[in-house]
Tab-separated table of C-alpha atoms and ligand atoms in Angstrom:
chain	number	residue	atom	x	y	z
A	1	UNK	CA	-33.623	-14.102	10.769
A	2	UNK	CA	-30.871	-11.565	10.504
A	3	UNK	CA	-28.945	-10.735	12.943
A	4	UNK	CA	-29.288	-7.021	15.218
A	5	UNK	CA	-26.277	-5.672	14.714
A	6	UNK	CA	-26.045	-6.423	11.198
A	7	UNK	CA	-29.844	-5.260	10.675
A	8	UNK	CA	-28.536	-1.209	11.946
A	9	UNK	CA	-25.887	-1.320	9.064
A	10	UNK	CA	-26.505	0.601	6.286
A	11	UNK	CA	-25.947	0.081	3.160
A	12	UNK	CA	-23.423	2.719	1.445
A	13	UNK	CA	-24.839	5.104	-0.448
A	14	UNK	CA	-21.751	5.113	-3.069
A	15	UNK	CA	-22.387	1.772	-3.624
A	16	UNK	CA	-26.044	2.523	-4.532
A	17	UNK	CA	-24.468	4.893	-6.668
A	18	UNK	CA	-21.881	2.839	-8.392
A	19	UNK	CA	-24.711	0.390	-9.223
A	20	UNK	CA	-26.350	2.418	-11.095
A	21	UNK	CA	-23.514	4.026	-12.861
A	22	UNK	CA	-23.408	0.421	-14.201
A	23	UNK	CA	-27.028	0.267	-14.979
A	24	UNK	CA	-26.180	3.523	-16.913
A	25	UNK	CA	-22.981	2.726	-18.684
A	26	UNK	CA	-24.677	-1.135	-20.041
A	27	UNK	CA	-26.841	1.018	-22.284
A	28	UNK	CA	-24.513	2.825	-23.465
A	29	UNK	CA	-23.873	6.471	-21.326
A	30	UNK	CA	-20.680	7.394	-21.399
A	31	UNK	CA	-20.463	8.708	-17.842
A	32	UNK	CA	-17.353	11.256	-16.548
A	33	UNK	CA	-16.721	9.606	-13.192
A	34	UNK	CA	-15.684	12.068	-10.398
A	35	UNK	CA	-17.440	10.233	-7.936
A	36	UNK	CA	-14.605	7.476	-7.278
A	37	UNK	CA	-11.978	7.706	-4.479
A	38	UNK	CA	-9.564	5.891	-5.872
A	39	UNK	CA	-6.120	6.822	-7.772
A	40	UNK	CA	-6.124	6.846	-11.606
A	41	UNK	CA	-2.686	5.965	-11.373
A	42	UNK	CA	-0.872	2.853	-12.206
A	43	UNK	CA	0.723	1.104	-8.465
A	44	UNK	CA	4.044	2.475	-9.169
A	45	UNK	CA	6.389	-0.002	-10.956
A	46	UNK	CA	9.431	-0.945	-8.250
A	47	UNK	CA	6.038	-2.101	-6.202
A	48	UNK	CA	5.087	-4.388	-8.757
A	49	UNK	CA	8.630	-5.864	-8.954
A	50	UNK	CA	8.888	-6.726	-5.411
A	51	UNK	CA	5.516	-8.226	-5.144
A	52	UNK	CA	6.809	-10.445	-8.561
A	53	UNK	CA	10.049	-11.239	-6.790
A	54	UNK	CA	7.900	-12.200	-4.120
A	55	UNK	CA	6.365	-14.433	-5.888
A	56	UNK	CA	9.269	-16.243	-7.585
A	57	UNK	CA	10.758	-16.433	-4.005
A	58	UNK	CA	7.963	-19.128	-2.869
A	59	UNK	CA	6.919	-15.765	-0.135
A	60	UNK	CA	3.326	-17.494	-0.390
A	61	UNK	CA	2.724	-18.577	2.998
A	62	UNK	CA	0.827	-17.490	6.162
A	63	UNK	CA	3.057	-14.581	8.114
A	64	UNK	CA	2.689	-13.769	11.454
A	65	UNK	CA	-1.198	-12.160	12.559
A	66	UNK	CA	0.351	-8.732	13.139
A	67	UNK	CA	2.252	-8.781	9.576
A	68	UNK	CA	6.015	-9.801	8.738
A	69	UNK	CA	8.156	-8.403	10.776
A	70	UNK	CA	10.352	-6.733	8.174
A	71	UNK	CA	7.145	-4.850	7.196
A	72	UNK	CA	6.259	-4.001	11.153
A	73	UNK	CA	10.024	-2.638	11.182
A	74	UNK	CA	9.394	-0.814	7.742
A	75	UNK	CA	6.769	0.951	9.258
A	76	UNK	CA	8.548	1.970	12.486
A	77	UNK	CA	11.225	3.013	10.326
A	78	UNK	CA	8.860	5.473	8.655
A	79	UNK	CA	6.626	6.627	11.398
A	80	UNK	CA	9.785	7.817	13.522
A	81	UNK	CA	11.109	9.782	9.677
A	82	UNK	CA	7.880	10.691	8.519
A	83	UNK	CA	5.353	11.356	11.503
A	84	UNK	CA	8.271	11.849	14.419
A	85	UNK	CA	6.790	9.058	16.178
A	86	UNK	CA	8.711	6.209	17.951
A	87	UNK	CA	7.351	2.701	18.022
A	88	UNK	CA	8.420	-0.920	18.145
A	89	UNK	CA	7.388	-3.576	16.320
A	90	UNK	CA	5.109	-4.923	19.168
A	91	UNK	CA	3.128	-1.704	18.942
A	92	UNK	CA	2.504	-2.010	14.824
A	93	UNK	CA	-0.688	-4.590	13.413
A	94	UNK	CA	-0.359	-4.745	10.306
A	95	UNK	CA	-4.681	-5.197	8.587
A	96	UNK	CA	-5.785	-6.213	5.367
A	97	UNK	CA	-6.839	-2.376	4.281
A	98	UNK	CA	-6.950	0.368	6.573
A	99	UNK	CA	-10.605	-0.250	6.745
A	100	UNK	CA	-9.280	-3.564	8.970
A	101	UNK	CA	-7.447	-1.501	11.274
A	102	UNK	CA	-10.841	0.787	11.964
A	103	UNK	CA	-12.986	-1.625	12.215
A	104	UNK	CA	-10.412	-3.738	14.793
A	105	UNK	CA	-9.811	-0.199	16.724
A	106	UNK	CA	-13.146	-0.012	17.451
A	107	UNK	CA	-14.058	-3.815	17.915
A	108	UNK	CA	-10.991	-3.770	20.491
A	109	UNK	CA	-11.952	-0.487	22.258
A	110	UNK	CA	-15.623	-0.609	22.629
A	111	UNK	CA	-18.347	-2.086	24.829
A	112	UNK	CA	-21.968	-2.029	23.981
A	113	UNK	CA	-23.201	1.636	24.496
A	114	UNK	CA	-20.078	3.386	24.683
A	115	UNK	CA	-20.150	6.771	22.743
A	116	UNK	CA	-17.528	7.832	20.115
A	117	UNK	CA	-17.244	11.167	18.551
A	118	UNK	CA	-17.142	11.307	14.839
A	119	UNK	CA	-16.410	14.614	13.062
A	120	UNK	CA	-18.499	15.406	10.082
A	121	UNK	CA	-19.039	15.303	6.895
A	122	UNK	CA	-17.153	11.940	7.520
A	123	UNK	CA	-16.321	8.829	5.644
A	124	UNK	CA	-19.694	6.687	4.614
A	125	UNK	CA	-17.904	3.809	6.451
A	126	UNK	CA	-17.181	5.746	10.232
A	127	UNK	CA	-20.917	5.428	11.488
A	128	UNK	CA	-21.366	2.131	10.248
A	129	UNK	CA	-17.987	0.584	12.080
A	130	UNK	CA	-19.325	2.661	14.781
A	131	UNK	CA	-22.554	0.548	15.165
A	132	UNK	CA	-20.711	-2.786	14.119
A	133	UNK	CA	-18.572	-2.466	16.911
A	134	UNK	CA	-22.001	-1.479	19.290
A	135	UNK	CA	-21.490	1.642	20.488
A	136	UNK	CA	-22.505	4.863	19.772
A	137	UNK	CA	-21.756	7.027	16.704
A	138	UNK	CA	-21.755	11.388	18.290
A	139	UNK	CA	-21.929	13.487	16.024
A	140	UNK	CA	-20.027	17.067	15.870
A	141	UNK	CA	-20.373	18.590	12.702
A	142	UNK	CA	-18.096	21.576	11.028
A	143	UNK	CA	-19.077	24.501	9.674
A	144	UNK	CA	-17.885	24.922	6.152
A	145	UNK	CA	-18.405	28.905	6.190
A	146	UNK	CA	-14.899	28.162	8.408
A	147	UNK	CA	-13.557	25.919	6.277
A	148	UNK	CA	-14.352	22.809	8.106
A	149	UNK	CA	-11.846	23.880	10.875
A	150	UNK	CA	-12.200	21.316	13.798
A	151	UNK	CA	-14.366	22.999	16.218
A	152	UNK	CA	-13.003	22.408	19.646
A	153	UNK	CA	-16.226	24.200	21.330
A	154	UNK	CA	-18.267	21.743	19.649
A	155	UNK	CA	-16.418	18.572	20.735
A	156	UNK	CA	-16.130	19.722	24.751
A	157	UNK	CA	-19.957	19.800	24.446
A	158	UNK	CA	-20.681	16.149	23.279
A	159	UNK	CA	-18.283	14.669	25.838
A	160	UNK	CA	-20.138	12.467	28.184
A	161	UNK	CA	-19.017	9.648	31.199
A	162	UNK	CA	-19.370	7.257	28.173
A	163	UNK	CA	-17.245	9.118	25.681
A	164	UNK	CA	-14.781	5.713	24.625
A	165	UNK	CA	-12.800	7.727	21.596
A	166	UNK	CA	-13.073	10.211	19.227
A	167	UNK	CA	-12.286	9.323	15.174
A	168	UNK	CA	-10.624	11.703	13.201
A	169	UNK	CA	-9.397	12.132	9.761
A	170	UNK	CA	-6.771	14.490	8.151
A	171	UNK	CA	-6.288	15.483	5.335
A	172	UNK	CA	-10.175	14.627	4.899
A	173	UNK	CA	-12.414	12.830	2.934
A	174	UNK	CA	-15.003	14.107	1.785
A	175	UNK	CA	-13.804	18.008	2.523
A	176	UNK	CA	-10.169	17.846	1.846
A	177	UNK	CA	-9.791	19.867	4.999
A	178	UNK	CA	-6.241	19.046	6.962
A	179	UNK	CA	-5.882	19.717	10.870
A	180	UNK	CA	-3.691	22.516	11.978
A	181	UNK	CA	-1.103	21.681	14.861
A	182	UNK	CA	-2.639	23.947	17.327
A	183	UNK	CA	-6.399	22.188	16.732
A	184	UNK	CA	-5.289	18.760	17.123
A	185	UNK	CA	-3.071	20.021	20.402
A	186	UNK	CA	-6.362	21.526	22.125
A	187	UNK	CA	-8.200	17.868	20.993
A	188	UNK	CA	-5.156	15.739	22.322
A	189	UNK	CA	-5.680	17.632	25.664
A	190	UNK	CA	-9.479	17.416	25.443
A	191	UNK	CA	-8.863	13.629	25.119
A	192	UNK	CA	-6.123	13.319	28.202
A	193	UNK	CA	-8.114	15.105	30.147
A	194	UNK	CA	-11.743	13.278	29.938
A	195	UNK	CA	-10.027	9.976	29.399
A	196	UNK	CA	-10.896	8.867	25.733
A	197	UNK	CA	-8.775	7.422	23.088
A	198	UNK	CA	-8.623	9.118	19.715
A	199	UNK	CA	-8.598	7.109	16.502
A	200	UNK	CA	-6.463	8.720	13.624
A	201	UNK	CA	-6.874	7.954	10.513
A	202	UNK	CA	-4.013	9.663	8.476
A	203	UNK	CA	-4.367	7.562	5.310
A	204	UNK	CA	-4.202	10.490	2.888
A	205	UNK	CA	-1.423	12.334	4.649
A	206	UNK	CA	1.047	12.202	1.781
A	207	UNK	CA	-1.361	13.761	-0.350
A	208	UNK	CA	-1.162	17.697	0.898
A	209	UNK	CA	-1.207	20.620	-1.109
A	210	UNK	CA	0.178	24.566	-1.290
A	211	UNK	CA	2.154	23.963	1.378
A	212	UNK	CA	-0.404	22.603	3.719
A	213	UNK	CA	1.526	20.619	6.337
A	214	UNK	CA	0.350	16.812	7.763
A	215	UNK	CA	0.576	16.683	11.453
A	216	UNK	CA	0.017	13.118	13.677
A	217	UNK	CA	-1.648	13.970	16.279
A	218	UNK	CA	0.637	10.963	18.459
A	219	UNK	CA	3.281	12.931	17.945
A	220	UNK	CA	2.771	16.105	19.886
A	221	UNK	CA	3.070	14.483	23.464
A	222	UNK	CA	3.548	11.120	25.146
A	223	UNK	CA	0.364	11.465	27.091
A	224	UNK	CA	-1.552	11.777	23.414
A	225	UNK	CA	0.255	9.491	22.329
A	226	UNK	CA	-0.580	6.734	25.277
A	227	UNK	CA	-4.115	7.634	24.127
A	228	UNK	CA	-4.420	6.995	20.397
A	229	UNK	CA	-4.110	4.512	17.651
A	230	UNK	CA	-3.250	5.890	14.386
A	231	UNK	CA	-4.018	4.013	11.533
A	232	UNK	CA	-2.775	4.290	7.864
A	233	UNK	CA	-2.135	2.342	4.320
A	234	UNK	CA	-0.988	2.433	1.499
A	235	UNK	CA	-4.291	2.335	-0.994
A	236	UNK	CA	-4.064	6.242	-1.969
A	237	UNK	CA	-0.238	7.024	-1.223
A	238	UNK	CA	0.882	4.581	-3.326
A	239	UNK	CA	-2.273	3.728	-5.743
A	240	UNK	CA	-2.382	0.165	-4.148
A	241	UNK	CA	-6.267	-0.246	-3.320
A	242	UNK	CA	-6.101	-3.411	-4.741
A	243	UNK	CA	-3.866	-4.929	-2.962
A	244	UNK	CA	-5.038	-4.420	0.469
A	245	UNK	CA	-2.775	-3.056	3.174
A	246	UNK	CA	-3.260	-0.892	6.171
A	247	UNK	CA	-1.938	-0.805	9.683
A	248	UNK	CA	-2.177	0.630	12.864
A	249	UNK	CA	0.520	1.814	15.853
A	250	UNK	CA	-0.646	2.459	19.087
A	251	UNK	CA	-0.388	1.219	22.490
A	252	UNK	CA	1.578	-2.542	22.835
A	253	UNK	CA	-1.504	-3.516	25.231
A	254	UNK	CA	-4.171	-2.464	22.746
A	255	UNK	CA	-2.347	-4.321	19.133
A	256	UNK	CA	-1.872	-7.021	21.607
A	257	UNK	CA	-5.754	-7.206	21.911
A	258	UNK	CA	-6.454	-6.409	18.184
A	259	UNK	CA	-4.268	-8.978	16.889
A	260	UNK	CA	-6.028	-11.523	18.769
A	261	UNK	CA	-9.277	-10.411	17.076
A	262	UNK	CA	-7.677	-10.509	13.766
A	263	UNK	CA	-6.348	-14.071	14.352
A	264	UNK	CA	-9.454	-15.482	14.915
A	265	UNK	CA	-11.316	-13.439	11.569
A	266	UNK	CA	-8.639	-12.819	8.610
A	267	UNK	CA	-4.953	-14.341	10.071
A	268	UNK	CA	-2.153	-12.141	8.604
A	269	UNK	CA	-2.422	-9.659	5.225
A	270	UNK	CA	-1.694	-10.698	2.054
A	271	UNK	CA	1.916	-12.361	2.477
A	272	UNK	CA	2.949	-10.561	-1.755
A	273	UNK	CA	1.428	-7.482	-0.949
A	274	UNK	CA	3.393	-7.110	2.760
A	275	UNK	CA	6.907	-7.920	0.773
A	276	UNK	CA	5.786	-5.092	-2.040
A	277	UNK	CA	4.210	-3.091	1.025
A	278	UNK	CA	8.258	-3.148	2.605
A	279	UNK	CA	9.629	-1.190	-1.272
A	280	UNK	CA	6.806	1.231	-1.368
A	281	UNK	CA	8.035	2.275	2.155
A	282	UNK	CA	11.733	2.349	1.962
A	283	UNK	CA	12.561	2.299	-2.199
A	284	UNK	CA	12.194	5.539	-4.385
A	285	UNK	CA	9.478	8.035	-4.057
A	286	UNK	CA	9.540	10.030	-6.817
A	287	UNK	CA	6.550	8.179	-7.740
A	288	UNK	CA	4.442	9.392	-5.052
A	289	UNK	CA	5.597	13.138	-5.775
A	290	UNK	CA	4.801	12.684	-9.168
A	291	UNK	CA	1.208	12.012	-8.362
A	292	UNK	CA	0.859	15.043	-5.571
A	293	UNK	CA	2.389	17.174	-8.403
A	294	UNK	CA	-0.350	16.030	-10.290
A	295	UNK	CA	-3.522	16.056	-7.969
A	296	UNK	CA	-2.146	19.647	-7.182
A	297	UNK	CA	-2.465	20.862	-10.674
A	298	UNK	CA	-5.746	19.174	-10.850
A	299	UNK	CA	-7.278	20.745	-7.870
A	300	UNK	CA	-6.060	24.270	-8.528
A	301	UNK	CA	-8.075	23.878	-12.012
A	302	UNK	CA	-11.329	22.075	-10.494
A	303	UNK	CA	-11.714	25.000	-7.446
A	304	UNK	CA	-11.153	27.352	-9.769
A	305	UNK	CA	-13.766	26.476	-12.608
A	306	UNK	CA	-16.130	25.911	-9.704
A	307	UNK	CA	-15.817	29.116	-8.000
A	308	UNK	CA	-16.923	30.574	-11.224
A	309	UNK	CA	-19.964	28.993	-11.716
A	310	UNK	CA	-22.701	30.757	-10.376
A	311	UNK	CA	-24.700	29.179	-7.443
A	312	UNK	CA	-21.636	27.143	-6.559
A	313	UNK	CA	-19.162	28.337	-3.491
A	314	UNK	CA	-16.166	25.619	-2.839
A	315	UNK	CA	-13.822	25.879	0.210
A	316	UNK	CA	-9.810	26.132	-0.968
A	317	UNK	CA	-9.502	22.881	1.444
A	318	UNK	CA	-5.593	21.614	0.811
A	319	UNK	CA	-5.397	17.571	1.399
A	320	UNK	CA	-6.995	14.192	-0.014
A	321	UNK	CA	-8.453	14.605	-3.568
A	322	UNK	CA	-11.289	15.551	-2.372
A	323	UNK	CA	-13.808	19.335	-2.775
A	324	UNK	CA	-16.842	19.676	-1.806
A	325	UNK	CA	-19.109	22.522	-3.189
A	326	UNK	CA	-21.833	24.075	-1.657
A	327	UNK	CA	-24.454	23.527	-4.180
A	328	UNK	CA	-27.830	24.592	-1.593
A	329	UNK	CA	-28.575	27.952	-3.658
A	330	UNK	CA	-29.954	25.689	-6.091
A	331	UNK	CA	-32.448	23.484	-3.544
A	332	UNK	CA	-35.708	24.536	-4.545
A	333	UNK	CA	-34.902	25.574	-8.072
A	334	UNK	CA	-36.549	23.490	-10.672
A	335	UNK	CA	-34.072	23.062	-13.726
A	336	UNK	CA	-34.601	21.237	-16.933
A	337	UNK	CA	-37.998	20.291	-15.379
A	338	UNK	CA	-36.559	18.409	-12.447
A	339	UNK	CA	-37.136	20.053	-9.015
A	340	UNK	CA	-34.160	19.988	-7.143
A	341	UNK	CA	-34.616	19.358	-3.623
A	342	UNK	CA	-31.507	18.312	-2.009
A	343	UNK	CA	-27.912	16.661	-2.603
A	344	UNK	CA	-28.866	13.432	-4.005
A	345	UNK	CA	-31.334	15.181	-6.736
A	346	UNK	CA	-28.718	17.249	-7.294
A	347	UNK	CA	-26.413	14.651	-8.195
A	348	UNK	CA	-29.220	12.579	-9.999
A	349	UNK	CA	-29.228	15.676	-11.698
A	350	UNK	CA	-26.007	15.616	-12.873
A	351	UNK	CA	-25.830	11.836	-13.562
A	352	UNK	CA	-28.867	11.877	-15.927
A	353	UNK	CA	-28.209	15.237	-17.526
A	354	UNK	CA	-24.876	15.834	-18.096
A	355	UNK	CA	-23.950	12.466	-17.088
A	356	UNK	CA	-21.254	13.209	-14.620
A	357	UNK	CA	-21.330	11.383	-11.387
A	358	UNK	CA	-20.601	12.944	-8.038
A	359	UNK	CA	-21.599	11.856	-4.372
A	360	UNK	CA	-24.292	13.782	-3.287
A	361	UNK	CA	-22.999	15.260	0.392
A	362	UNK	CA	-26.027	13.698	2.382
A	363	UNK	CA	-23.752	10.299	2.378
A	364	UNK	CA	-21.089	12.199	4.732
A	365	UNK	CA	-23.561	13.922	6.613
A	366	UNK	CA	-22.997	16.895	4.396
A	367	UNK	CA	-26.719	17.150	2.699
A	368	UNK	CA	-25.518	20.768	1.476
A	369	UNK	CA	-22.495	19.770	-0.780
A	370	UNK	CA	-21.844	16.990	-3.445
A	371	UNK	CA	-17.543	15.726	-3.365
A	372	UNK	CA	-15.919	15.559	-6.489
A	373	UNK	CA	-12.801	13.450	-6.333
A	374	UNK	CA	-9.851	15.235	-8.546
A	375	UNK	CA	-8.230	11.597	-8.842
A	376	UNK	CA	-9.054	11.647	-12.033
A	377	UNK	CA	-7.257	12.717	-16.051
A	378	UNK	CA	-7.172	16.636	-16.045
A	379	UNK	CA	-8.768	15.866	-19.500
A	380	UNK	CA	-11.419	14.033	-17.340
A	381	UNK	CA	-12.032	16.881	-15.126
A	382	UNK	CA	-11.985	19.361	-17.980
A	383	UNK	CA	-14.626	17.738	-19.839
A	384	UNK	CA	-16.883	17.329	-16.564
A	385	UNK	CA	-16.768	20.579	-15.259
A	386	UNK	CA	-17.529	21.778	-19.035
A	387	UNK	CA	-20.599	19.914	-18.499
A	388	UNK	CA	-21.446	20.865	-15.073
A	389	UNK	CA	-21.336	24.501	-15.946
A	390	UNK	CA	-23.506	24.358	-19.395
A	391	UNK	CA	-26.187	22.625	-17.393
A	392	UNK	CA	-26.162	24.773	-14.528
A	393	UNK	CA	-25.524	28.074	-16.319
A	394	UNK	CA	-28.859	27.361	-17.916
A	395	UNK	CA	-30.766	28.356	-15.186
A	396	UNK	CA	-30.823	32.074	-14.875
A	397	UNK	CA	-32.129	32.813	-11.880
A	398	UNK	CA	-29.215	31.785	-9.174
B	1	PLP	C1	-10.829	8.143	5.115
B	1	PLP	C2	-10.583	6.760	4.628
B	1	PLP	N1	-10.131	5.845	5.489
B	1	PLP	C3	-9.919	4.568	5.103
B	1	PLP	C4	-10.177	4.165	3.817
B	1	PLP	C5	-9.972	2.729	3.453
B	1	PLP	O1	-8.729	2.465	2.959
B	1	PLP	P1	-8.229	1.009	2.583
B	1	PLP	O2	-8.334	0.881	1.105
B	1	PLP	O3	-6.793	0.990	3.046
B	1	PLP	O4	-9.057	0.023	3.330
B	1	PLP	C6	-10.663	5.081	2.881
B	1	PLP	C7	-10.985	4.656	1.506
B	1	PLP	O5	-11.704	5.289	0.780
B	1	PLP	C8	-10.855	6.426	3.302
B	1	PLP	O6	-11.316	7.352	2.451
């Protein structure tokens, strides 16, 4: 009865996950949520204002499919400031989440058995687009004894005649990892050379840490940049996942094509959030260092208190608010009765016994690792990795 395409789709694991957090919570667990990708922060407040002012100004109608063009221009304005990369309003779309401007990327790029290359541990979402949009999904996937470094030698290997793009994502969820210059150079070549588009998604890039550096990978030549779409959005920059704003610059050819798909399945964003979209671009943004101050202070404390727990071994990765721990010295281990045999017992461990949720790593194609997301109190984190350690430093024999 269903349909084939939406029969390969698979459901997310974190949803599973947050599903039964709720089961949990109804009965009265008080759960420490580190599982969650999502700011803890308030949107910040000059944001609010000009979506109210918005509002009061009757700005309640349809705009154009690609997005207003004050916001198109907004974002120009900041790509050539921020990412050193020069586009015109014909070449922005603005979605309704970043997640919009993926899943149109790939719906505009891809025919039916095309291959694209997805670096792993990815996103949950990545594979599924992937299939949604009928091609593909090749997996490369990074070694985190080299700190999840993007493995050029890997990537030349999987390229085939049907190799249609390759998705990227720095900084990175789940590892935090963030792309050096020289790596994404070698891939930009790799992708002029064999012919396939690259698909950036730079959504966390605000959110780097001890002087880790965010680098577009459009922006280190024209040919790259004739070759890739770069997406981005304001959910984690500005704590506006709510409100549901992404967008995408690439090639005027390419938006031309997307924003024909997006006409026919969701028109133009949310008209409030595009005029409250425009502040959090060009007003103040103290905000936004406030929260990187904060996320930094929080992931200092979090990768140290796991380095010194015994069995656990987590990479010093600097973007996102994302770590991911090794936590396989403990597969095979039986502890408080319960055998442990890979990431998702692991983190039914932890859910059950010290009631602290975490995504095991098998949902990012990481079934070594479980991410815990730092966007949460420091009081939070304290009191979870308390309870992470007294349960774990029970067993004796790591
Ligand atoms: C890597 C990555 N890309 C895209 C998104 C989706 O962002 P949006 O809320 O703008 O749709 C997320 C959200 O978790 C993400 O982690």
């Amino acid at each position: 009865m269903l349909s084939q395409r939406i029969l390969k789709i698979n459901p997310s694991i974190t949803v599973d996950l947050t599903d039964k957090l709720e089961r949990l919570q109804r009965v009265g667990v008080d759960i420490i949520k580190l599982n969650i990708g999502e700011p803890d922060f308030e949107t910040p407040q000059n944001i609010i204002d000009a979506a109210k002012k918005a509002l009061d100004n009757g700005y309640t109608r349809y705009t154009a499919v690609s997005g207003s063009l004050d916001l198109r221009e907004a974002i120009c304005r900041k790509l050539i400031k921020d990412n050193n990369l020069k586009y015109t309003h014909d070449e922005i779309i603005v979605t309704t989440g970043a997640k919009q401007a993926l899943v149109n990327t790939l719906m505009t790029l891809c025919n039916q058995g095309d291959e694209v290359i997805l670096i792993t541990p990815c996103w949950v979402s990545y594979i599924e687009m992937i299939k949604l949009s009928e091609a593909v999904p090749v997996i490369v996937e990074l070694d985190s004894n080299q700190d999840f470094k993007l493995d050029i030698d890997k990537i030349k290997k999987v390229i085939t005649k049907r190799t249609k793009a390759i998705l990227i994502n720095t900084p990175n969820n789940p590892t935090g990892a963030v792309y050096k210059r020289d790596e994404l150079n070698e891939l930009g070549k790799l992708a002029v050379n064999n012919n396939f588009y690259i698909i950036s998604d730079e959504i966390y890039e605000k959110l780097v840490y001890d002087g880790a550096k965010h680098h577009s990978i459009a922006s280190l030549s024209d040919e790259i940049k004739q070759r890739t779409i770069t997406v981005n959005g304001f959910s984690k920059t500005y704590a506006m996942t709510g409100w549901r704003l992404g967008y995408a610059a690439g090639n005027k050819k390419i938006i031309r094509a997307m924003n024909n798909l997006q006409g026919h399945m969701t028109s133009g964003a949310n008209s409030i959030a595009q005029k409250a979209a425009i502040e959090a671009l060009l007003g103040s943004q103290d905000q936004v260092s406030m929260m990187v101050e904060e996320y930094q202070k929080r992931r200092m404390y979090l990768l140290n208190r796991l380095n010194n727990i015994d069995g656990l071994d987590c990479n010093d990765t600097k973007g996102a608010f994302y770590l991911m721990p090794n936590i396989s010295k403990f597969y095979g281990k039986t502890l408080r009765g319960r055998y442990i045999k890979d990431s998702m017992g692991f983190a039914d461990f932890l859910l059950e016994e010290a009631q602290v949720a975490v995504v095991p790593g098998i949902a990012f194609h990481a079934p070594n690792t479980i991410r815990i997301a730092y966007c949460n109190s420091l009081e939070n984190i304290k009191k979870g990795i308390d309870k992470i350690e007294r349960i774990l430093n029970e067993n004796t024999n790591i």
